[in-house]
Amino acid sequence: TDLVIDFATKCGFSTIMIGSGTWTDSEGHFPINTRFFPRGIEDLKVTADRFKQAGFRVGLHFLAAAVHPNDAYISPVPDRRLVQDGEVTLAADVDEAATTILSTTAPETFPATEGGYEGNSAVIRIGDELIRYGSTSLEDPVGFVRCERGYLKTKASAHKAGEPIVHIMRSYGLFLHDMDTSLTPELAKTVADIANTVGAGMLYFDGSERLQGPHWHYNAKLHKAFYDALGRNDVLLQGSS
C-alpha cells in the first residue's frame, strides 16, 4: 500500500483503482479476497481509508456483467438467471456418463467449438447440470459430441428426452447475469454494499462493451442498476464502450 501511494503521488494521479483479482475472489457473490485482505472487508476498508487519507479517490475494478465460473451462482447448481442465447430439445434419454447428446434439431446457432477468452462458450445446461461439449454435430445424428459431464462441479445426472438443452453465453471467459431478470439488481446491491462500506468513489465496469443484446440498451441498463443500488451520486462510473 505504501509503494502504491508513493508511486501514485510521484505520477500525479488522482485515483487508485483496486483490480478485481485483488479485492474479490469471484464476480457474482463478490467474496472479499482474504489472501490480500485477511480480515475481509475490514481490511479492504483500511486500505481504502489509507488511500483516501493520502488524497486519492478509491476505485474498484470488476467485470460488471459477469459471473465467475468459480462463483456459487454457477455451482453446484447453476442459477437459471444466467444469460442463455440458444435452445434445442434433447432427442433421447441420456445417463450420467453419456458423452454424446442428441437433439431433435441441429444446434445451428450454438458455437461449433469452445471459443476461448475472446469467444463464446461450448457450455450447455440440461436441468441442473452444466456440460461442456467438444463440438456440435449439424448432420444426422445432430447434437453434441465429446461432452464433459458435470462441468464446473455441477452434478452429472440422467436426463429424459424432451428436456430443453440451453446454451450458456460467456464473455471474456466469464458467464453473464441476465439483465432482464432479478439477478442484476441482486449483484448490484452486493457491489454497492461493498463500495459504500469502503467509501469507493469510482467503479470501473470492465467488459461492459460485450453484453447480451443491443449495446445502447443493455449498457445503460447495467450501469443504471448499479447507480440505483449505490444510492448516491458522488461516484464516478466508468463503463467500457
PDB file of C-alpha atoms in Angstrom:
ATOM      1  CA  THR A   1       0.000   0.000   0.000  1.00  0.00           C
ATOM      2  CA  ASP A   2       2.831   2.409   0.819  1.00  0.00           C
ATOM      3  CA  LEU A   3       4.521   1.665  -2.503  1.00  0.00           C
ATOM      4  CA  VAL A   4       1.275   2.312  -4.392  1.00  0.00           C
ATOM      5  CA  ILE A   5       0.688   5.610  -2.602  1.00  0.00           C
ATOM      6  CA  ASP A   6       4.288   6.673  -3.258  1.00  0.00           C
ATOM      7  CA  PHE A   7       4.083   5.758  -6.953  1.00  0.00           C
ATOM      8  CA  ALA A   8       0.684   7.431  -7.467  1.00  0.00           C
ATOM      9  CA  THR A   9       1.907  10.579  -5.725  1.00  0.00           C
ATOM     10  CA  LYS A  10       5.043  10.826  -7.872  1.00  0.00           C
ATOM     11  CA  CYS A  11       2.987  10.300 -11.033  1.00  0.00           C
ATOM     12  CA  GLY A  12       0.410  12.910 -10.066  1.00  0.00           C
ATOM     13  CA  PHE A  13      -2.532  10.526 -10.238  1.00  0.00           C
ATOM     14  CA  SER A  14      -5.859  11.385  -8.637  1.00  0.00           C
ATOM     15  CA  THR A  15      -7.328   7.874  -8.329  1.00  0.00           C
ATOM     16  CA  ILE A  16      -6.074   4.472  -7.197  1.00  0.00           C
ATOM     17  CA  MET A  17      -8.166   1.636  -8.577  1.00  0.00           C
ATOM     18  CA  ILE A  18      -8.043  -1.819  -6.990  1.00  0.00           C
ATOM     19  CA  GLY A  19      -8.308  -4.635  -9.539  1.00  0.00           C
ATOM     20  CA  SER A  20     -10.947  -7.327  -9.163  1.00  0.00           C
ATOM     21  CA  GLY A  21      -8.249 -10.013  -8.995  1.00  0.00           C
ATOM     22  CA  THR A  22      -7.063  -8.329  -5.810  1.00  0.00           C
ATOM     23  CA  TRP A  23     -10.194  -7.323  -3.927  1.00  0.00           C
ATOM     24  CA  THR A  24     -12.592 -10.200  -4.735  1.00  0.00           C
ATOM     25  CA  ASP A  25     -12.376 -13.948  -5.308  1.00  0.00           C
ATOM     26  CA  SER A  26     -15.220 -14.066  -7.842  1.00  0.00           C
ATOM     27  CA  GLU A  27     -17.648 -11.816  -9.644  1.00  0.00           C
ATOM     28  CA  GLY A  28     -21.162 -12.802  -8.660  1.00  0.00           C
ATOM     29  CA  HIS A  29     -21.290 -13.044  -4.881  1.00  0.00           C
ATOM     30  CA  PHE A  30     -18.092 -10.937  -4.665  1.00  0.00           C
ATOM     31  CA  PRO A  31     -16.472 -12.500  -1.574  1.00  0.00           C
ATOM     32  CA  ILE A  32     -13.523 -10.394  -0.409  1.00  0.00           C
ATOM     33  CA  ASN A  33     -10.166 -11.961  -1.302  1.00  0.00           C
ATOM     34  CA  THR A  34      -8.726 -12.956   2.079  1.00  0.00           C
ATOM     35  CA  ARG A  35      -5.312 -13.737   0.594  1.00  0.00           C
ATOM     36  CA  PHE A  36      -4.755  -9.991   0.311  1.00  0.00           C
ATOM     37  CA  PHE A  37      -7.284  -8.812   2.907  1.00  0.00           C
ATOM     38  CA  PRO A  38      -7.206 -11.469   5.675  1.00  0.00           C
ATOM     39  CA  ARG A  39      -9.998  -9.843   7.694  1.00  0.00           C
ATOM     40  CA  GLY A  40     -12.176  -9.432   4.636  1.00  0.00           C
ATOM     41  CA  ILE A  41     -13.965  -6.160   4.092  1.00  0.00           C
ATOM     42  CA  GLU A  42     -12.489  -4.728   7.299  1.00  0.00           C
ATOM     43  CA  ASP A  43      -9.003  -4.869   5.753  1.00  0.00           C
ATOM     44  CA  LEU A  44     -10.261  -3.636   2.385  1.00  0.00           C
ATOM     45  CA  LYS A  45     -11.704  -0.600   4.162  1.00  0.00           C
ATOM     46  CA  VAL A  46      -8.409   0.013   5.976  1.00  0.00           C
ATOM     47  CA  THR A  47      -6.596   0.058   2.628  1.00  0.00           C
ATOM     48  CA  ALA A  48      -9.210   2.330   1.046  1.00  0.00           C
ATOM     49  CA  ASP A  49      -9.017   4.699   4.026  1.00  0.00           C
ATOM     50  CA  ARG A  50      -5.246   4.923   3.668  1.00  0.00           C
ATOM     51  CA  PHE A  51      -5.602   5.837   0.000  1.00  0.00           C
ATOM     52  CA  LYS A  52      -8.218   8.483   0.804  1.00  0.00           C
ATOM     53  CA  GLN A  53      -6.152   9.929   3.644  1.00  0.00           C
ATOM     54  CA  ALA A  54      -3.305  10.326   1.142  1.00  0.00           C
ATOM     55  CA  GLY A  55      -5.625  12.362  -1.087  1.00  0.00           C
ATOM     56  CA  PHE A  56      -6.738   9.769  -3.640  1.00  0.00           C
ATOM     57  CA  ARG A  57     -10.129   8.698  -4.895  1.00  0.00           C
ATOM     58  CA  VAL A  58     -10.535   4.929  -4.438  1.00  0.00           C
ATOM     59  CA  GLY A  59     -11.789   2.851  -7.364  1.00  0.00           C
ATOM     60  CA  LEU A  60     -12.982  -0.744  -7.576  1.00  0.00           C
ATOM     61  CA  HIS A  61     -12.498  -2.588 -10.865  1.00  0.00           C
ATOM     62  CA  PHE A  62     -14.690  -5.577 -11.783  1.00  0.00           C
ATOM     63  CA  LEU A  63     -16.316  -7.363 -14.724  1.00  0.00           C
ATOM     64  CA  ALA A  64     -19.698  -5.788 -14.158  1.00  0.00           C
ATOM     65  CA  ALA A  65     -21.848  -8.005 -16.380  1.00  0.00           C
ATOM     66  CA  ALA A  66     -20.086 -11.183 -15.384  1.00  0.00           C
ATOM     67  CA  VAL A  67     -20.419 -14.186 -13.107  1.00  0.00           C
ATOM     68  CA  HIS A  68     -17.158 -16.024 -12.446  1.00  0.00           C
ATOM     69  CA  PRO A  69     -17.049 -19.789 -13.160  1.00  0.00           C
ATOM     70  CA  ASN A  70     -15.990 -20.392  -9.534  1.00  0.00           C
ATOM     71  CA  ASP A  71     -18.959 -18.499  -8.113  1.00  0.00           C
ATOM     72  CA  ALA A  72     -21.862 -20.034  -6.206  1.00  0.00           C
ATOM     73  CA  TYR A  73     -24.232 -18.780  -8.917  1.00  0.00           C
ATOM     74  CA  ILE A  74     -22.604 -21.414 -11.164  1.00  0.00           C
ATOM     75  CA  SER A  75     -22.109 -24.455  -8.952  1.00  0.00           C
ATOM     76  CA  PRO A  76     -23.140 -26.762  -7.509  1.00  0.00           C
ATOM     77  CA  VAL A  77     -26.458 -25.653  -9.085  1.00  0.00           C
ATOM     78  CA  PRO A  78     -26.330 -23.110 -11.947  1.00  0.00           C
ATOM     79  CA  ASP A  79     -28.637 -20.141 -11.482  1.00  0.00           C
ATOM     80  CA  ARG A  80     -31.428 -20.014 -14.083  1.00  0.00           C
ATOM     81  CA  ARG A  81     -30.922 -16.233 -14.394  1.00  0.00           C
ATOM     82  CA  LEU A  82     -27.683 -16.536 -16.362  1.00  0.00           C
ATOM     83  CA  VAL A  83     -27.826 -15.362 -19.989  1.00  0.00           C
ATOM     84  CA  GLN A  84     -28.995 -18.169 -22.292  1.00  0.00           C
ATOM     85  CA  ASP A  85     -28.680 -17.498 -26.031  1.00  0.00           C
ATOM     86  CA  GLY A  86     -29.763 -20.753 -27.658  1.00  0.00           C
ATOM     87  CA  GLU A  87     -32.084 -23.715 -27.070  1.00  0.00           C
ATOM     88  CA  VAL A  88     -32.778 -27.111 -28.635  1.00  0.00           C
ATOM     89  CA  THR A  89     -34.549 -30.211 -27.310  1.00  0.00           C
ATOM     90  CA  LEU A  90     -32.984 -33.422 -26.019  1.00  0.00           C
ATOM     91  CA  ALA A  91     -33.828 -36.174 -28.536  1.00  0.00           C
ATOM     92  CA  ALA A  92     -33.173 -39.276 -26.424  1.00  0.00           C
ATOM     93  CA  ASP A  93     -32.677 -40.278 -22.809  1.00  0.00           C
ATOM     94  CA  VAL A  94     -29.091 -40.000 -21.552  1.00  0.00           C
ATOM     95  CA  ASP A  95     -27.468 -41.357 -18.419  1.00  0.00           C
ATOM     96  CA  GLU A  96     -24.898 -39.519 -16.320  1.00  0.00           C
ATOM     97  CA  ALA A  97     -21.968 -40.989 -18.290  1.00  0.00           C
ATOM     98  CA  ALA A  98     -23.079 -40.309 -21.876  1.00  0.00           C
ATOM     99  CA  THR A  99     -20.615 -38.246 -23.916  1.00  0.00           C
ATOM    100  CA  THR A 100     -22.851 -37.842 -26.969  1.00  0.00           C
ATOM    101  CA  ILE A 101     -26.051 -35.852 -26.503  1.00  0.00           C
ATOM    102  CA  LEU A 102     -28.530 -35.841 -29.379  1.00  0.00           C
ATOM    103  CA  SER A 103     -31.004 -33.053 -30.103  1.00  0.00           C
ATOM    104  CA  THR A 104     -34.232 -33.084 -32.116  1.00  0.00           C
ATOM    105  CA  THR A 105     -32.959 -30.246 -34.327  1.00  0.00           C
ATOM    106  CA  ALA A 106     -29.435 -29.236 -35.300  1.00  0.00           C
ATOM    107  CA  PRO A 107     -27.864 -26.742 -32.860  1.00  0.00           C
ATOM    108  CA  GLU A 108     -27.013 -24.352 -35.689  1.00  0.00           C
ATOM    109  CA  THR A 109     -26.912 -21.204 -33.539  1.00  0.00           C
ATOM    110  CA  PHE A 110     -24.629 -22.769 -30.914  1.00  0.00           C
ATOM    111  CA  PRO A 111     -20.844 -22.175 -31.099  1.00  0.00           C
ATOM    112  CA  ALA A 112     -19.287 -25.027 -33.064  1.00  0.00           C
ATOM    113  CA  THR A 113     -16.446 -25.388 -30.541  1.00  0.00           C
ATOM    114  CA  GLU A 114     -15.059 -23.714 -27.439  1.00  0.00           C
ATOM    115  CA  GLY A 115     -14.312 -20.075 -28.292  1.00  0.00           C
ATOM    116  CA  GLY A 116     -11.739 -19.335 -25.612  1.00  0.00           C
ATOM    117  CA  TYR A 117     -11.294 -15.978 -23.888  1.00  0.00           C
ATOM    118  CA  GLU A 118     -12.364 -13.871 -26.871  1.00  0.00           C
ATOM    119  CA  GLY A 119     -15.183 -16.163 -27.989  1.00  0.00           C
ATOM    120  CA  ASN A 120     -18.384 -17.734 -26.717  1.00  0.00           C
ATOM    121  CA  SER A 121     -18.590 -20.906 -24.655  1.00  0.00           C
ATOM    122  CA  ALA A 122     -19.187 -24.531 -25.574  1.00  0.00           C
ATOM    123  CA  VAL A 123     -21.291 -24.885 -22.404  1.00  0.00           C
ATOM    124  CA  ILE A 124     -24.874 -26.128 -22.253  1.00  0.00           C
ATOM    125  CA  ARG A 125     -27.269 -26.714 -19.382  1.00  0.00           C
ATOM    126  CA  ILE A 126     -29.748 -29.569 -19.040  1.00  0.00           C
ATOM    127  CA  GLY A 127     -31.684 -29.337 -15.796  1.00  0.00           C
ATOM    128  CA  ASP A 128     -29.180 -28.507 -13.069  1.00  0.00           C
ATOM    129  CA  GLU A 129     -26.170 -29.901 -14.927  1.00  0.00           C
ATOM    130  CA  LEU A 130     -23.644 -27.922 -16.939  1.00  0.00           C
ATOM    131  CA  ILE A 131     -21.977 -29.802 -19.785  1.00  0.00           C
ATOM    132  CA  ARG A 132     -19.056 -28.702 -21.952  1.00  0.00           C
ATOM    133  CA  TYR A 133     -19.167 -30.180 -25.439  1.00  0.00           C
ATOM    134  CA  GLY A 134     -16.252 -30.806 -27.757  1.00  0.00           C
ATOM    135  CA  SER A 135     -18.149 -29.792 -30.885  1.00  0.00           C
ATOM    136  CA  THR A 136     -21.621 -29.608 -32.352  1.00  0.00           C
ATOM    137  CA  SER A 137     -22.897 -32.121 -34.903  1.00  0.00           C
ATOM    138  CA  LEU A 138     -25.030 -30.495 -37.600  1.00  0.00           C
ATOM    139  CA  GLU A 139     -25.587 -33.627 -39.683  1.00  0.00           C
ATOM    140  CA  ASP A 140     -27.537 -36.710 -38.587  1.00  0.00           C
ATOM    141  CA  PRO A 141     -27.326 -37.628 -35.834  1.00  0.00           C
ATOM    142  CA  VAL A 142     -27.405 -33.979 -34.717  1.00  0.00           C
ATOM    143  CA  GLY A 143     -26.430 -32.754 -31.269  1.00  0.00           C
ATOM    144  CA  PHE A 144     -23.255 -32.503 -29.223  1.00  0.00           C
ATOM    145  CA  VAL A 145     -20.230 -34.806 -29.089  1.00  0.00           C
ATOM    146  CA  ARG A 146     -17.241 -35.365 -26.782  1.00  0.00           C
ATOM    147  CA  CYS A 147     -19.156 -33.974 -23.836  1.00  0.00           C
ATOM    148  CA  GLU A 148     -17.605 -33.322 -20.424  1.00  0.00           C
ATOM    149  CA  ARG A 149     -20.299 -34.097 -17.898  1.00  0.00           C
ATOM    150  CA  GLY A 150     -20.817 -32.354 -14.557  1.00  0.00           C
ATOM    151  CA  TYR A 151     -18.837 -29.338 -15.746  1.00  0.00           C
ATOM    152  CA  LEU A 152     -17.706 -26.769 -13.147  1.00  0.00           C
ATOM    153  CA  LYS A 153     -18.588 -29.043 -10.222  1.00  0.00           C
ATOM    154  CA  THR A 154     -22.248 -29.419 -11.154  1.00  0.00           C
ATOM    155  CA  LYS A 155     -23.759 -32.894 -10.792  1.00  0.00           C
ATOM    156  CA  ALA A 156     -23.743 -35.266 -13.769  1.00  0.00           C
ATOM    157  CA  SER A 157     -27.275 -36.664 -13.979  1.00  0.00           C
ATOM    158  CA  ALA A 158     -29.586 -38.710 -16.174  1.00  0.00           C
ATOM    159  CA  HIS A 159     -31.915 -36.665 -18.407  1.00  0.00           C
ATOM    160  CA  LYS A 160     -35.110 -37.551 -20.266  1.00  0.00           C
ATOM    161  CA  ALA A 161     -35.907 -36.960 -23.920  1.00  0.00           C
ATOM    162  CA  GLY A 162     -37.836 -33.720 -24.352  1.00  0.00           C
ATOM    163  CA  GLU A 163     -35.859 -31.711 -21.817  1.00  0.00           C
ATOM    164  CA  PRO A 164     -34.526 -28.360 -23.057  1.00  0.00           C
ATOM    165  CA  ILE A 165     -30.826 -28.004 -23.828  1.00  0.00           C
ATOM    166  CA  VAL A 166     -29.854 -24.364 -23.389  1.00  0.00           C
ATOM    167  CA  HIS A 167     -26.613 -22.644 -24.320  1.00  0.00           C
ATOM    168  CA  ILE A 168     -24.991 -20.543 -21.576  1.00  0.00           C
ATOM    169  CA  MET A 169     -23.441 -17.370 -23.014  1.00  0.00           C
ATOM    170  CA  ARG A 170     -19.961 -16.286 -21.959  1.00  0.00           C
ATOM    171  CA  SER A 171     -17.908 -13.130 -22.420  1.00  0.00           C
ATOM    172  CA  TYR A 172     -14.168 -12.818 -21.714  1.00  0.00           C
ATOM    173  CA  GLY A 173     -14.124 -16.211 -20.036  1.00  0.00           C
ATOM    174  CA  LEU A 174     -16.980 -15.345 -17.656  1.00  0.00           C
ATOM    175  CA  PHE A 175     -20.699 -16.051 -17.733  1.00  0.00           C
ATOM    176  CA  LEU A 176     -23.253 -13.224 -17.764  1.00  0.00           C
ATOM    177  CA  HIS A 177     -26.131 -12.347 -15.476  1.00  0.00           C
ATOM    178  CA  ASP A 178     -29.342 -11.740 -17.416  1.00  0.00           C
ATOM    179  CA  MET A 179     -30.243  -8.068 -17.079  1.00  0.00           C
ATOM    180  CA  ASP A 180     -33.888  -8.862 -17.789  1.00  0.00           C
ATOM    181  CA  THR A 181     -34.078 -10.810 -14.517  1.00  0.00           C
ATOM    182  CA  SER A 182     -33.748 -10.063 -10.805  1.00  0.00           C
ATOM    183  CA  LEU A 183     -30.136 -11.259 -10.803  1.00  0.00           C
ATOM    184  CA  THR A 184     -28.691  -7.934 -11.998  1.00  0.00           C
ATOM    185  CA  PRO A 185     -30.092  -5.794  -9.152  1.00  0.00           C
ATOM    186  CA  GLU A 186     -29.101  -8.591  -6.765  1.00  0.00           C
ATOM    187  CA  LEU A 187     -25.463  -8.388  -7.879  1.00  0.00           C
ATOM    188  CA  ALA A 188     -25.595  -4.607  -7.988  1.00  0.00           C
ATOM    189  CA  LYS A 189     -26.673  -4.461  -4.344  1.00  0.00           C
ATOM    190  CA  THR A 190     -23.794  -6.747  -3.337  1.00  0.00           C
ATOM    191  CA  VAL A 191     -21.244  -4.488  -5.047  1.00  0.00           C
ATOM    192  CA  ALA A 192     -22.914  -1.300  -3.812  1.00  0.00           C
ATOM    193  CA  ASP A 193     -22.815  -2.512  -0.213  1.00  0.00           C
ATOM    194  CA  ILE A 194     -19.066  -3.164  -0.544  1.00  0.00           C
ATOM    195  CA  ALA A 195     -18.407   0.146  -2.324  1.00  0.00           C
ATOM    196  CA  ASN A 196     -20.388   2.104   0.241  1.00  0.00           C
ATOM    197  CA  THR A 197     -18.733   0.332   3.179  1.00  0.00           C
ATOM    198  CA  VAL A 198     -15.214   1.116   1.970  1.00  0.00           C
ATOM    199  CA  GLY A 199     -16.118   4.548   0.603  1.00  0.00           C
ATOM    200  CA  ALA A 200     -15.202   3.866  -3.016  1.00  0.00           C
ATOM    201  CA  GLY A 201     -15.537   6.895  -5.246  1.00  0.00           C
ATOM    202  CA  MET A 202     -15.243   5.047  -8.552  1.00  0.00           C
ATOM    203  CA  LEU A 203     -16.490   1.833 -10.125  1.00  0.00           C
ATOM    204  CA  TYR A 204     -14.876   0.589 -13.326  1.00  0.00           C
ATOM    205  CA  PHE A 205     -17.363  -1.574 -15.258  1.00  0.00           C
ATOM    206  CA  ASP A 206     -14.864  -3.627 -17.242  1.00  0.00           C
ATOM    207  CA  GLY A 207     -16.232  -5.795 -20.037  1.00  0.00           C
ATOM    208  CA  SER A 208     -19.469  -3.849 -20.365  1.00  0.00           C
ATOM    209  CA  GLU A 209     -18.963  -3.367 -24.093  1.00  0.00           C
ATOM    210  CA  ARG A 210     -19.857  -7.013 -24.732  1.00  0.00           C
ATOM    211  CA  LEU A 211     -23.308  -7.789 -23.399  1.00  0.00           C
ATOM    212  CA  GLN A 212     -26.353  -9.922 -24.077  1.00  0.00           C
ATOM    213  CA  GLY A 213     -28.076  -7.722 -26.629  1.00  0.00           C
ATOM    214  CA  PRO A 214     -28.235  -4.223 -28.188  1.00  0.00           C
ATOM    215  CA  HIS A 215     -25.449  -2.183 -26.661  1.00  0.00           C
ATOM    216  CA  TRP A 216     -27.388   1.090 -26.383  1.00  0.00           C
ATOM    217  CA  HIS A 217     -29.966  -0.665 -24.214  1.00  0.00           C
ATOM    218  CA  TYR A 218     -28.041  -3.118 -22.054  1.00  0.00           C
ATOM    219  CA  ASN A 219     -25.004  -0.922 -21.388  1.00  0.00           C
ATOM    220  CA  ALA A 220     -27.252   1.779 -19.945  1.00  0.00           C
ATOM    221  CA  LYS A 221     -29.379  -0.779 -18.087  1.00  0.00           C
ATOM    222  CA  LEU A 222     -26.301  -2.311 -16.453  1.00  0.00           C
ATOM    223  CA  HIS A 223     -24.915   0.975 -15.174  1.00  0.00           C
ATOM    224  CA  LYS A 224     -28.306   2.257 -14.042  1.00  0.00           C
ATOM    225  CA  ALA A 225     -28.791  -0.852 -11.894  1.00  0.00           C
ATOM    226  CA  PHE A 226     -25.544  -0.189 -10.016  1.00  0.00           C
ATOM    227  CA  TYR A 227     -26.231   3.557  -9.789  1.00  0.00           C
ATOM    228  CA  ASP A 228     -29.605   2.839  -8.193  1.00  0.00           C
ATOM    229  CA  ALA A 229     -28.067   0.346  -5.757  1.00  0.00           C
ATOM    230  CA  LEU A 230     -25.375   2.799  -4.640  1.00  0.00           C
ATOM    231  CA  GLY A 231     -27.972   5.349  -3.554  1.00  0.00           C
ATOM    232  CA  ARG A 232     -25.566   8.282  -4.030  1.00  0.00           C
ATOM    233  CA  ASN A 233     -24.441  10.422  -6.945  1.00  0.00           C
ATOM    234  CA  ASP A 234     -20.866  11.192  -5.934  1.00  0.00           C
ATOM    235  CA  VAL A 235     -19.361   8.090  -7.570  1.00  0.00           C
ATOM    236  CA  LEU A 236     -17.546   8.073 -10.917  1.00  0.00           C
ATOM    237  CA  LEU A 237     -18.980   5.237 -13.017  1.00  0.00           C
ATOM    238  CA  GLN A 238     -16.670   4.278 -15.883  1.00  0.00           C
ATOM    239  CA  GLY A 239     -18.060   1.870 -18.440  1.00  0.00           C
ATOM    240  CA  SER A 240     -16.238   0.171 -21.314  1.00  0.00           C
ATOM    241  CA  SER A 241     -17.965   1.227 -24.526  1.00  0.00           C
TER     242      SER A 241
END
